[in-house]
mmCIF file of C-alpha atoms in Angstrom:
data_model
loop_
_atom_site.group_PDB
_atom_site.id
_atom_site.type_symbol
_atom_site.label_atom_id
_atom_site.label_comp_id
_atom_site.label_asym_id
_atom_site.label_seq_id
_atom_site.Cartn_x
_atom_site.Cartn_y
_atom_site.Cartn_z
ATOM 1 C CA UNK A 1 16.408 1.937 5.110
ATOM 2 C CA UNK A 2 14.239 4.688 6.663
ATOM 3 C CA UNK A 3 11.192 1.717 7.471
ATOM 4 C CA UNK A 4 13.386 -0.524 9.393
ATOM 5 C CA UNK A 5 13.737 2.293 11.992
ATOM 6 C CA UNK A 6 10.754 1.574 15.281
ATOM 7 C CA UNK A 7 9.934 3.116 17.857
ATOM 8 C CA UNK A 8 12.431 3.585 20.684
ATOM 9 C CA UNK A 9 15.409 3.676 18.518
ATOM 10 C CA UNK A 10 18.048 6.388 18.742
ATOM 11 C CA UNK A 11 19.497 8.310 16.057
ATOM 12 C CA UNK A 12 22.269 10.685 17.337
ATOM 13 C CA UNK A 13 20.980 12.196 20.474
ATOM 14 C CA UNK A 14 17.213 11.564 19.655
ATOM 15 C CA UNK A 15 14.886 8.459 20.312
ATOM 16 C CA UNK A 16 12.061 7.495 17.866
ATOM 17 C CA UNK A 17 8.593 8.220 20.199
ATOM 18 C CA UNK A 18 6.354 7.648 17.071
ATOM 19 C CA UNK A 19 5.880 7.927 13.357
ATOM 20 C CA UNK A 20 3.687 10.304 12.117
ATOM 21 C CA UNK A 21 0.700 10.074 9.795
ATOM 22 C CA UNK A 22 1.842 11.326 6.707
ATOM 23 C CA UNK A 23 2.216 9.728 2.915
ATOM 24 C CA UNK A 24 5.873 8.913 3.045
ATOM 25 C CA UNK A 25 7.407 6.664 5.396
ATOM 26 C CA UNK A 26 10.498 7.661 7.797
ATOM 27 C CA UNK A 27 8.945 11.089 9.159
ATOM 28 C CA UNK A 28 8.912 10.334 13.261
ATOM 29 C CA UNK A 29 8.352 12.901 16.218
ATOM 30 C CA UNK A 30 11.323 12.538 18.197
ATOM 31 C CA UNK A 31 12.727 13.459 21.591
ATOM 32 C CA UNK A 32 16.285 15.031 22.685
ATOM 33 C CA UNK A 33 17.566 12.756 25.048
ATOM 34 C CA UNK A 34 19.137 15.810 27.047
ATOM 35 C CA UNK A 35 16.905 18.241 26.999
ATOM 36 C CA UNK A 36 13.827 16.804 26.574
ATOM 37 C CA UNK A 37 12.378 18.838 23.704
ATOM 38 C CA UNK A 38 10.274 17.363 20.880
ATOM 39 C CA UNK A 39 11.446 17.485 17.579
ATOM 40 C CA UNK A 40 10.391 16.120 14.098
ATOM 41 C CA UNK A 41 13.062 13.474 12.682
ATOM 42 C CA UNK A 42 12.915 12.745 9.190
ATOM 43 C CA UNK A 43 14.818 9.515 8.133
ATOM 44 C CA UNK A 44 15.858 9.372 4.308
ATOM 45 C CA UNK A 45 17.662 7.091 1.997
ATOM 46 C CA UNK A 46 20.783 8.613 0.253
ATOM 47 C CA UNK A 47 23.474 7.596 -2.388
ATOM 48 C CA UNK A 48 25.613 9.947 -1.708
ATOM 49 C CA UNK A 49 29.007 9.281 0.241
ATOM 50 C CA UNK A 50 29.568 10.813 2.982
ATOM 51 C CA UNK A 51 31.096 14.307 1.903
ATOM 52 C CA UNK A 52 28.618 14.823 -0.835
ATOM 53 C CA UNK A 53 25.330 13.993 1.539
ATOM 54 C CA UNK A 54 27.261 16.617 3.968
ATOM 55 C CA UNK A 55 27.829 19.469 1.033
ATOM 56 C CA UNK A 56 24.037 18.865 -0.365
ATOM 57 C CA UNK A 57 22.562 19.367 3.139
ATOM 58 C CA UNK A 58 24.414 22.201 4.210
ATOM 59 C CA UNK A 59 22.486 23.904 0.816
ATOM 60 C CA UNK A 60 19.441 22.212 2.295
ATOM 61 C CA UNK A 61 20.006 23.502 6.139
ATOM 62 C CA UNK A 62 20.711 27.027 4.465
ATOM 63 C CA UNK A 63 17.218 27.691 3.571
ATOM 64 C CA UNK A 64 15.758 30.482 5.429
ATOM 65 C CA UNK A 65 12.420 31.238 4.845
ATOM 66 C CA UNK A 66 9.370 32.438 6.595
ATOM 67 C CA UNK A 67 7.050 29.615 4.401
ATOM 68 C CA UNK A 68 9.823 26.648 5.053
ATOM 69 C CA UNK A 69 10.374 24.491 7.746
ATOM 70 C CA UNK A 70 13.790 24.690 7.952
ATOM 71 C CA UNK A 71 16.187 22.283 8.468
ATOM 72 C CA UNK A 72 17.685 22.327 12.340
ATOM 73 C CA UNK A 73 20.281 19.389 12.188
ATOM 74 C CA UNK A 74 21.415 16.818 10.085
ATOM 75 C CA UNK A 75 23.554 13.785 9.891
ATOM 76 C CA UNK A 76 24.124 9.906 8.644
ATOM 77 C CA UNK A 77 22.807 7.189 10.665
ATOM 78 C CA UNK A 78 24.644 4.664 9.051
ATOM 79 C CA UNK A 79 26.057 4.333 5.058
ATOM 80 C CA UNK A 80 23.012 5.688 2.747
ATOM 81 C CA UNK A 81 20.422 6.628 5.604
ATOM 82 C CA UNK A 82 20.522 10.077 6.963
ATOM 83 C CA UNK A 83 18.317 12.231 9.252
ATOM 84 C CA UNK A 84 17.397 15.855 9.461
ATOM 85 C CA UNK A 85 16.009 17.528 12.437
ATOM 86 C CA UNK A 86 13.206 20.120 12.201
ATOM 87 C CA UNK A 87 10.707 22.069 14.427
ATOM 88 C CA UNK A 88 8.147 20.114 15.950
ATOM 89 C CA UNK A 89 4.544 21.714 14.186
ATOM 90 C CA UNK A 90 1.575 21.169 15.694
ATOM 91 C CA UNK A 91 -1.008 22.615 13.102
ATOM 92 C CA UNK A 92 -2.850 20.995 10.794
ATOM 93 C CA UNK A 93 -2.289 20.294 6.415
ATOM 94 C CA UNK A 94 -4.190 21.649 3.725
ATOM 95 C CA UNK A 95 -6.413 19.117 3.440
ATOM 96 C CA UNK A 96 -7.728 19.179 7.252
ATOM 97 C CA UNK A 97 -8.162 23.312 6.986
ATOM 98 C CA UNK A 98 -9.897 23.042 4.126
ATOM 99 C CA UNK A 99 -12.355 20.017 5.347
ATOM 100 C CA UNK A 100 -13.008 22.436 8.309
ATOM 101 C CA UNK A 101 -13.112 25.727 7.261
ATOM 102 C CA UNK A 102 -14.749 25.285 3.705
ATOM 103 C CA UNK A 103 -13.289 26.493 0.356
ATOM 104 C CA UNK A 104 -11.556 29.774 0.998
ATOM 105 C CA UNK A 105 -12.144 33.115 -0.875
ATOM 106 C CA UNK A 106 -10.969 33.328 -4.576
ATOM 107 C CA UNK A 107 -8.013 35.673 -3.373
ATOM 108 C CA UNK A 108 -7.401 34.029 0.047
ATOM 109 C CA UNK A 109 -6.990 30.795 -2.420
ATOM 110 C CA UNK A 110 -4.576 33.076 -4.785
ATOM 111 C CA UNK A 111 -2.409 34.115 -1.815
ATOM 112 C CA UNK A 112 -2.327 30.446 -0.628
ATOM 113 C CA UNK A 113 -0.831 29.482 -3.909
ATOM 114 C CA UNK A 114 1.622 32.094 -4.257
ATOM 115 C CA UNK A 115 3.203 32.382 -0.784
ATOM 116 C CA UNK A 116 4.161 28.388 -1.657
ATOM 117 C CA UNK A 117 5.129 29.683 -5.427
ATOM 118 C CA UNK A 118 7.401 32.026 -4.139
ATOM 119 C CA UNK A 119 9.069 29.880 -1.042
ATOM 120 C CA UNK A 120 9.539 26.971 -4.021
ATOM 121 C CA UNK A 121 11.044 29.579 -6.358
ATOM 122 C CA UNK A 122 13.531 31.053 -4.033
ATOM 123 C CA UNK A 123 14.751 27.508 -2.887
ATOM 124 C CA UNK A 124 14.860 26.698 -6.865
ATOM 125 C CA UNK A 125 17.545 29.603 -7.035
ATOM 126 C CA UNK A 126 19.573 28.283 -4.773
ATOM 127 C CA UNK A 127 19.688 24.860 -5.973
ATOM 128 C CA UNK A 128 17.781 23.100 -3.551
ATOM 129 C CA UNK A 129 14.301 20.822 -4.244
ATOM 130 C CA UNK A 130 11.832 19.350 -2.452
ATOM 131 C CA UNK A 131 10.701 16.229 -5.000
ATOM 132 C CA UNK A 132 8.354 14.867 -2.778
ATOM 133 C CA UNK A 133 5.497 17.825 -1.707
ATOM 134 C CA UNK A 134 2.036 16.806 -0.626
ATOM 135 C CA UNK A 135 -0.651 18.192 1.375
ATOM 136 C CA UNK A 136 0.660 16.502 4.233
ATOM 137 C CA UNK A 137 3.391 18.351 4.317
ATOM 138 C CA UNK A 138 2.071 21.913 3.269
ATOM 139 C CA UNK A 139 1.250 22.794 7.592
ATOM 140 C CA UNK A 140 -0.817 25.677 8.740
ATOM 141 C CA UNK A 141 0.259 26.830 11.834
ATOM 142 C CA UNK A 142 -0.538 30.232 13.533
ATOM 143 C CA UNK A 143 -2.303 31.459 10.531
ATOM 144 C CA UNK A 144 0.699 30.323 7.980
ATOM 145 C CA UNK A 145 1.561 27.747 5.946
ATOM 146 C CA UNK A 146 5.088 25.734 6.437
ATOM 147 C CA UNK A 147 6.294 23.444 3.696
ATOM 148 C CA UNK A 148 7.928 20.312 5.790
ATOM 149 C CA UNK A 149 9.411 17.429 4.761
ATOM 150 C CA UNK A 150 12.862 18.946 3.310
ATOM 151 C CA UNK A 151 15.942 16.982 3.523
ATOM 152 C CA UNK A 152 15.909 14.339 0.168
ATOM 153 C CA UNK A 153 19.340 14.933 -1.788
ATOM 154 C CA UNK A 154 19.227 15.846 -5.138
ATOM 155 C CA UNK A 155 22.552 14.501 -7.229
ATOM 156 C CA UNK A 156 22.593 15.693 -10.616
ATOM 157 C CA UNK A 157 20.875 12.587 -12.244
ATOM 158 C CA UNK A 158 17.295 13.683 -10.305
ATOM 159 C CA UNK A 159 17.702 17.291 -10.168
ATOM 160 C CA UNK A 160 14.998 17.349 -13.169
ATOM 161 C CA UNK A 161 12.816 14.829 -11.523
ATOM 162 C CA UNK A 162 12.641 16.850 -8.639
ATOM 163 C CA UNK A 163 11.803 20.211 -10.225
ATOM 164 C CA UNK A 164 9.465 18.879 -11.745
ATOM 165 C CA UNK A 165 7.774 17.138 -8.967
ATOM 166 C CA UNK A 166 7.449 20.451 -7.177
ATOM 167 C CA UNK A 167 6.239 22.223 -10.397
ATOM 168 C CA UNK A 168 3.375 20.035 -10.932
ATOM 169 C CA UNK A 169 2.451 20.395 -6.911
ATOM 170 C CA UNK A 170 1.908 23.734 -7.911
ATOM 171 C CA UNK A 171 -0.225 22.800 -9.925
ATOM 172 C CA UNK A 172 -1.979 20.447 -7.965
ATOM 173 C CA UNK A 173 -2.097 22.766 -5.112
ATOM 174 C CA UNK A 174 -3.758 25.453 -7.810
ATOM 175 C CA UNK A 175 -6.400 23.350 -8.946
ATOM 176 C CA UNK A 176 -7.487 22.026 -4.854
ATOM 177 C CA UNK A 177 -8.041 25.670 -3.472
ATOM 178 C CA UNK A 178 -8.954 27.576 -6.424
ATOM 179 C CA UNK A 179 -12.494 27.183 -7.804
ATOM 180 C CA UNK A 180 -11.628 28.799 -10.858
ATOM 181 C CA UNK A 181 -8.506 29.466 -11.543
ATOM 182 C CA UNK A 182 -7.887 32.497 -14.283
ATOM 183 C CA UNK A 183 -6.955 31.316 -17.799
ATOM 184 C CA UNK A 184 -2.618 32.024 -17.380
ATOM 185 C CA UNK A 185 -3.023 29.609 -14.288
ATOM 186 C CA UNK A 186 -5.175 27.351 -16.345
ATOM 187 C CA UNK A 187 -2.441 27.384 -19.252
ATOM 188 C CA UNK A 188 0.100 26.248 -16.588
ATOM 189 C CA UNK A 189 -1.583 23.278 -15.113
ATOM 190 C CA UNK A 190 -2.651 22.116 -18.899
ATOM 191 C CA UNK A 191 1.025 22.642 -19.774
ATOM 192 C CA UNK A 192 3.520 22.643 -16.715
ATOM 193 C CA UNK A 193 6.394 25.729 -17.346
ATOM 194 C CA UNK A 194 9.973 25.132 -16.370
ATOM 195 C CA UNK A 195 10.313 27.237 -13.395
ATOM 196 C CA UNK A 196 8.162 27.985 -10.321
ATOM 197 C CA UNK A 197 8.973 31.287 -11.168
ATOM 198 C CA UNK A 198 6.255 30.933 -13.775
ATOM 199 C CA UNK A 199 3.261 30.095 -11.326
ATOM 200 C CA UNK A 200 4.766 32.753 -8.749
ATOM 201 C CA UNK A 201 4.361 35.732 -11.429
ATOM 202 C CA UNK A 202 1.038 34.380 -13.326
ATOM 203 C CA UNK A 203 -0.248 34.120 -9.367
ATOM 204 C CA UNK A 204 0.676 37.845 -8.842
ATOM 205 C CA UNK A 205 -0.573 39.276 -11.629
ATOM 206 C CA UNK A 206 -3.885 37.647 -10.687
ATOM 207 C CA UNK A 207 -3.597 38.852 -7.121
ATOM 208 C CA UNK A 208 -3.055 42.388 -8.905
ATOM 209 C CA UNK A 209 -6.389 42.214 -10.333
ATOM 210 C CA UNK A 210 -8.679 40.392 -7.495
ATOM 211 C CA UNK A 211 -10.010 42.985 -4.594
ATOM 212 C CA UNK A 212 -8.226 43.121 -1.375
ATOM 213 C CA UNK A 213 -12.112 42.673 -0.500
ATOM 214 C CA UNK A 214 -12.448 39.000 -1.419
ATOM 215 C CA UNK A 215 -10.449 37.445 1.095
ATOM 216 C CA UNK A 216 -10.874 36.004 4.624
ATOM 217 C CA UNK A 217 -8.625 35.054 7.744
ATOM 218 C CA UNK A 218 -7.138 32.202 6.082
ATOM 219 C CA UNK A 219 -3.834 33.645 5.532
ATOM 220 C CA UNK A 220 -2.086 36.604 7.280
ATOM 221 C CA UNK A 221 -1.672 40.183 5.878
ATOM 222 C CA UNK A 222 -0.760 39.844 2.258
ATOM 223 C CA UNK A 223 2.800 39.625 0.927
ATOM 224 C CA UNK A 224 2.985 41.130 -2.214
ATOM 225 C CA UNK A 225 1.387 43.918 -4.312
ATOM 226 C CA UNK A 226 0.173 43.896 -7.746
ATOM 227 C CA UNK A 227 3.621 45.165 -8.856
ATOM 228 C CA UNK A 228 5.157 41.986 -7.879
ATOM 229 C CA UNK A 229 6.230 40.471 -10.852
#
């Protein structure tokens, strides 16, 4: 089980240096034994036999995007426990920016929102889900926000769970940066949609009408345009 691991085990060819400080259990910062770099292990309990757990994480691992942490290595410890491997991030969550820098502008808060909308919906499409997004794991780092924490199979009997889990982050997410959130956006959190793909678009549409004005440094450049729909 991903809690009976402590510090100064090995898994593969990394030792356990210490857990970090996050809502679920099992995410460590660990070291390569032969090269010495620092790494984040995440430790995660799993039904699936070996074959399966292998074909889910390869979909997993194949996520590229500039808004995911993405998935270096991966493997099974022993019979349902496996571990993924991902960059070591140093930045702080949501929670800790906010607390220090203050509510951001209305459309700094929009682009926030959508830039995770649109990494969500794009891992959607290719069959892959989170299920267990926080605010510990949404990390700014150099001006950008990396969702962490990815690695949690999803066999057919949670797929739902899962999408739906990340939907209502959205939503949650929405309704912590946002100080008023336009009425589509309200409609969604009041009555969760399917797809992510429904926050992404109802985001850029209000992105299309907010000034580029209204923002600050929170978040890079801007990814989108109004006619991103």
């Amino acid at each position: 089980h991903p809690t009976d691991m402590n510090q100064g085990d090995t898994i593969a060819s990394y030792q356990l240096e210490a857990p970090l400080n996050e809502l679920r259990h099992g995410a460590w910062r660990a070291r390569h034994m032969v090269n010495g770099q620092v790494f984040r292990l995440d430790l995660w309990a799993t039904d699936c036999d070996a074959q399966e757990y292998v074909r889910e994480m390869k979909a997993v691992a194949s996520l590229r995007h500039q808004h995911i942490s993405s998935i270096l290595e991966f493997g099974l410890h022993t019979e349902g426990l496996g571990w993924t491997i991902s960059r070591f991030l140093t930045g702080k969550n949501v929670s800790k920016t906010l607390e220090e820098r203050g509510q951001p502008a209305y459309r700094t808060a929009l682009e926030l929102c959508f830039v995770v909308a649109r990494a969500l919906e794009m891992a959607h499409g290719q069959g892959v889900y989170h299920g267990s997004l926080n605010f510990d794991q949404c990390t700014w780092i150099d001006e950008r926000i990396l969702l962490t924490g990815w690695g949690e199979t999803s066999p057919p009997n949670k797929v739902n769970q899962m999408r739906v889990a990340d939907i209502t982050f959205l939503g949650d997410l929405v309704s912590k940066v946002t100080r008023n959130p336009p009425a589509p956006l309200k409609a969604l959190m009041e009555s969760p949609p399917k797809t992510s793909g429904a926050y992404r678009r109802a985001l850029a549409a209000a992105l299309g009408a907010v000034s580029m004005s209204d923002r600050a440094p929170l978040l890079p450049s801007p990814e989108l345009t109004s006619n991103d729909k």
